[in-house]
PDB file of C-alpha atoms in Angstrom:
ATOM      1  CA  UNK A   1      -9.933 -13.466 -54.041  1.00 65.00           C
ATOM      2  CA  UNK A   2     -12.445 -10.515 -54.426  1.00 64.00           C
ATOM      3  CA  UNK A   3     -12.371  -7.939 -51.892  1.00 63.00           C
ATOM      4  CA  UNK A   4     -14.608  -8.760 -48.683  1.00 55.00           C
ATOM      5  CA  UNK A   5     -17.385  -6.354 -49.441  1.00 58.00           C
ATOM      6  CA  UNK A   6     -17.705  -7.813 -52.963  1.00 61.00           C
ATOM      7  CA  UNK A   7     -17.995 -11.421 -52.076  1.00 62.00           C
ATOM      8  CA  UNK A   8     -14.507 -12.632 -51.025  1.00 69.00           C
ATOM      9  CA  UNK A   9     -14.793 -15.406 -53.206  1.00 79.00           C
ATOM     10  CA  UNK A  10     -12.327 -16.550 -56.057  1.00 83.00           C
ATOM     11  CA  UNK A  11     -12.104 -14.426 -58.969  1.00 87.00           C
ATOM     12  CA  UNK A  12     -13.488 -15.601 -62.580  1.00 89.00           C
ATOM     13  CA  UNK A  13     -12.796 -12.797 -64.457  1.00 93.00           C
ATOM     14  CA  UNK A  14     -10.425 -10.421 -62.928  1.00 93.00           C
ATOM     15  CA  UNK A  15     -10.663  -6.838 -63.679  1.00 94.00           C
ATOM     16  CA  UNK A  16     -10.092  -3.309 -62.378  1.00 93.00           C
ATOM     17  CA  UNK A  17     -10.707   0.217 -63.596  1.00 96.00           C
ATOM     18  CA  UNK A  18      -7.910   2.194 -65.579  1.00 95.00           C
ATOM     19  CA  UNK A  19      -8.592   4.966 -62.920  1.00 92.00           C
ATOM     20  CA  UNK A  20      -7.347   2.501 -60.455  1.00 94.00           C
ATOM     21  CA  UNK A  21      -3.528   2.654 -59.339  1.00 94.00           C
ATOM     22  CA  UNK A  22      -3.499  -0.831 -57.649  1.00 92.00           C
ATOM     23  CA  UNK A  23      -2.773  -4.120 -58.829  1.00 87.00           C
ATOM     24  CA  UNK A  24      -5.613  -6.050 -56.991  1.00 88.00           C
ATOM     25  CA  UNK A  25      -8.625  -6.879 -59.147  1.00 91.00           C
ATOM     26  CA  UNK A  26     -12.354  -7.633 -58.512  1.00 92.00           C
ATOM     27  CA  UNK A  27     -14.526 -10.105 -60.252  1.00 92.00           C
ATOM     28  CA  UNK A  28     -15.977  -8.587 -63.133  1.00 93.00           C
ATOM     29  CA  UNK A  29     -19.387 -10.357 -63.076  1.00 91.00           C
ATOM     30  CA  UNK A  30     -19.725  -9.309 -59.398  1.00 91.00           C
ATOM     31  CA  UNK A  31     -19.030  -5.993 -59.720  1.00 93.00           C
ATOM     32  CA  UNK A  32     -21.647  -5.659 -62.875  1.00 94.00           C
ATOM     33  CA  UNK A  33     -24.441  -7.297 -60.793  1.00 92.00           C
ATOM     34  CA  UNK A  34     -23.707  -5.435 -57.920  1.00 90.00           C
ATOM     35  CA  UNK A  35     -23.949  -1.989 -60.073  1.00 93.00           C
ATOM     36  CA  UNK A  36     -27.053  -3.247 -61.716  1.00 93.00           C
ATOM     37  CA  UNK A  37     -28.992  -3.254 -58.401  1.00 89.00           C
ATOM     38  CA  UNK A  38     -27.467   0.030 -57.167  1.00 90.00           C
ATOM     39  CA  UNK A  39     -25.284   1.819 -59.674  1.00 93.00           C
ATOM     40  CA  UNK A  40     -22.389   3.527 -57.843  1.00 94.00           C
ATOM     41  CA  UNK A  41     -19.404   2.300 -60.341  1.00 96.00           C
ATOM     42  CA  UNK A  42     -17.240   2.758 -57.384  1.00 95.00           C
ATOM     43  CA  UNK A  43     -13.898   0.553 -57.251  1.00 94.00           C
ATOM     44  CA  UNK A  44     -14.486  -2.020 -54.268  1.00 91.00           C
ATOM     45  CA  UNK A  45     -10.892  -1.824 -53.502  1.00 91.00           C
ATOM     46  CA  UNK A  46      -9.833   1.979 -53.357  1.00 94.00           C
ATOM     47  CA  UNK A  47     -13.463   3.430 -53.688  1.00 93.00           C
ATOM     48  CA  UNK A  48     -12.343   5.785 -56.794  1.00 95.00           C
ATOM     49  CA  UNK A  49     -14.867   6.051 -59.566  1.00 95.00           C
ATOM     50  CA  UNK A  50     -14.880   2.829 -61.872  1.00 96.00           C
ATOM     51  CA  UNK A  51     -17.459   3.295 -64.553  1.00 95.00           C
ATOM     52  CA  UNK A  52     -18.156   0.613 -66.965  1.00 95.00           C
ATOM     53  CA  UNK A  53     -16.215   2.237 -69.784  1.00 96.00           C
ATOM     54  CA  UNK A  54     -13.022   2.231 -67.842  1.00 96.00           C
ATOM     55  CA  UNK A  55     -12.771  -1.659 -66.646  1.00 96.00           C
ATOM     56  CA  UNK A  56     -10.261  -3.764 -68.181  1.00 96.00           C
ATOM     57  CA  UNK A  57      -9.613  -7.528 -67.929  1.00 96.00           C
ATOM     58  CA  UNK A  58      -6.398  -8.288 -66.235  1.00 94.00           C
ATOM     59  CA  UNK A  59      -4.359 -10.575 -68.393  1.00 93.00           C
ATOM     60  CA  UNK A  60      -1.730 -11.415 -66.047  1.00 91.00           C
ATOM     61  CA  UNK A  61      -4.491 -12.401 -63.436  1.00 90.00           C
ATOM     62  CA  UNK A  62      -6.258 -14.158 -65.700  1.00 92.00           C
ATOM     63  CA  UNK A  63      -3.029 -16.500 -66.627  1.00 91.00           C
ATOM     64  CA  UNK A  64      -2.396 -16.776 -62.941  1.00 89.00           C
ATOM     65  CA  UNK A  65      -6.156 -18.089 -62.015  1.00 89.00           C
ATOM     66  CA  UNK A  66      -5.736 -20.332 -65.059  1.00 89.00           C
ATOM     67  CA  UNK A  67      -2.424 -22.021 -63.747  1.00 87.00           C
ATOM     68  CA  UNK A  68      -3.124 -22.054 -60.125  1.00 84.00           C
ATOM     69  CA  UNK A  69      -6.734 -24.021 -59.621  1.00 81.00           C
ATOM     70  CA  UNK A  70      -5.782 -25.196 -56.267  1.00 81.00           C
ATOM     71  CA  UNK A  71      -5.287 -22.031 -54.392  1.00 81.00           C
ATOM     72  CA  UNK A  72      -7.123 -18.817 -53.611  1.00 76.00           C
ATOM     73  CA  UNK A  73      -4.125 -16.547 -52.976  1.00 82.00           C
ATOM     74  CA  UNK A  74      -1.081 -15.601 -54.295  1.00 84.00           C
ATOM     75  CA  UNK A  75       2.275 -13.526 -52.976  1.00 86.00           C
ATOM     76  CA  UNK A  76       3.778 -11.011 -55.691  1.00 83.00           C
ATOM     77  CA  UNK A  77       7.541 -10.613 -55.152  1.00 87.00           C
ATOM     78  CA  UNK A  78       9.394  -7.222 -55.688  1.00 89.00           C
ATOM     79  CA  UNK A  79      10.815  -8.583 -58.767  1.00 90.00           C
ATOM     80  CA  UNK A  80       7.137  -9.239 -60.259  1.00 84.00           C
ATOM     81  CA  UNK A  81       7.237 -12.781 -59.793  1.00 88.00           C
ATOM     82  CA  UNK A  82       4.508 -14.726 -57.651  1.00 87.00           C
ATOM     83  CA  UNK A  83       3.881 -17.627 -55.784  1.00 87.00           C
ATOM     84  CA  UNK A  84       0.852 -19.544 -54.767  1.00 88.00           C
ATOM     85  CA  UNK A  85       0.060 -19.089 -51.064  1.00 82.00           C
ATOM     86  CA  UNK A  86      -1.135 -22.433 -49.227  1.00 71.00           C
ATOM     87  CA  UNK A  87      -1.750 -23.402 -45.502  1.00 65.00           C
ATOM     88  CA  UNK A  88       1.362 -23.966 -43.702  1.00 62.00           C
ATOM     89  CA  UNK A  89       0.503 -27.675 -43.043  1.00 55.00           C
ATOM     90  CA  UNK A  90      -0.007 -28.340 -46.696  1.00 50.00           C
ATOM     91  CA  UNK A  91       3.563 -26.804 -47.423  1.00 47.00           C
ATOM     92  CA  UNK A  92       6.382 -29.226 -47.919  1.00 43.00           C
ATOM     93  CA  UNK A  93       8.935 -27.808 -50.167  1.00 43.00           C
ATOM     94  CA  UNK A  94      10.179 -24.310 -51.383  1.00 43.00           C
ATOM     95  CA  UNK A  95       9.019 -23.220 -54.655  1.00 49.00           C
ATOM     96  CA  UNK A  96      10.564 -21.037 -57.391  1.00 47.00           C
ATOM     97  CA  UNK A  97       8.665 -17.915 -58.249  1.00 50.00           C
ATOM     98  CA  UNK A  98       5.983 -18.487 -61.025  1.00 52.00           C
ATOM     99  CA  UNK A  99       6.957 -15.885 -63.784  1.00 51.00           C
ATOM    100  CA  UNK A 100       5.006 -14.559 -66.709  1.00 49.00           C
ATOM    101  CA  UNK A 101       7.570 -14.656 -69.488  1.00 48.00           C
ATOM    102  CA  UNK A 102       9.101 -11.090 -70.105  1.00 42.00           C
ATOM    103  CA  UNK A 103       9.473  -9.870 -73.577  1.00 41.00           C
ATOM    104  CA  UNK A 104      13.369  -9.862 -72.954  1.00 40.00           C
ATOM    105  CA  UNK A 105      14.392 -12.950 -70.897  1.00 38.00           C
ATOM    106  CA  UNK A 106      15.518 -11.838 -67.546  1.00 38.00           C
ATOM    107  CA  UNK A 107      17.548 -13.759 -64.795  1.00 39.00           C
ATOM    108  CA  UNK A 108      15.512 -15.629 -62.340  1.00 41.00           C
ATOM    109  CA  UNK A 109      14.855 -14.043 -58.945  1.00 43.00           C
ATOM    110  CA  UNK A 110      15.435 -15.513 -55.690  1.00 43.00           C
ATOM    111  CA  UNK A 111      13.375 -18.673 -54.761  1.00 44.00           C
ATOM    112  CA  UNK A 112       9.938 -18.030 -53.186  1.00 45.00           C
ATOM    113  CA  UNK A 113       9.922 -17.059 -49.495  1.00 46.00           C
ATOM    114  CA  UNK A 114       6.849 -19.088 -48.595  1.00 46.00           C
ATOM    115  CA  UNK A 115       6.735 -23.130 -48.530  1.00 44.00           C
ATOM    116  CA  UNK A 116       4.375 -24.322 -50.881  1.00 47.00           C
ATOM    117  CA  UNK A 117       4.084 -27.928 -52.574  1.00 46.00           C
ATOM    118  CA  UNK A 118       5.071 -28.147 -56.167  1.00 48.00           C
ATOM    119  CA  UNK A 119       2.770 -26.672 -59.074  1.00 45.00           C
ATOM    120  CA  UNK A 120       3.113 -26.312 -62.590  1.00 43.00           C
ATOM    121  CA  UNK A 121       5.230 -23.167 -62.151  1.00 43.00           C
ATOM    122  CA  UNK A 122       7.785 -24.686 -59.446  1.00 42.00           C
TER     123      UNK A 122
END
């Protein structure tokens, strides 16, 4: 989801600035539209300067968005894996963490601590 003051909508093109130290992304199109009207070029997550030339599209978040079309939030685990977050009443089974393939295969981490229905990653 996009940060609340930028729209709180599902991301379409996840981006952030190279000047930012956080992982959270914001939607590139919304950010560009916002700065077209009132050019502040400030990151909506951390308030650091985020000029156009410093914006990058986050490939991992693009993969997550493309693979998890039925949920709007995910949870990152300490080992770098992630799991879709769904409302508790829809939760039926424990899922394994969804993983991006590492350059050198690493052992799988512990099961996802949240309960969610099976998805392409579970």
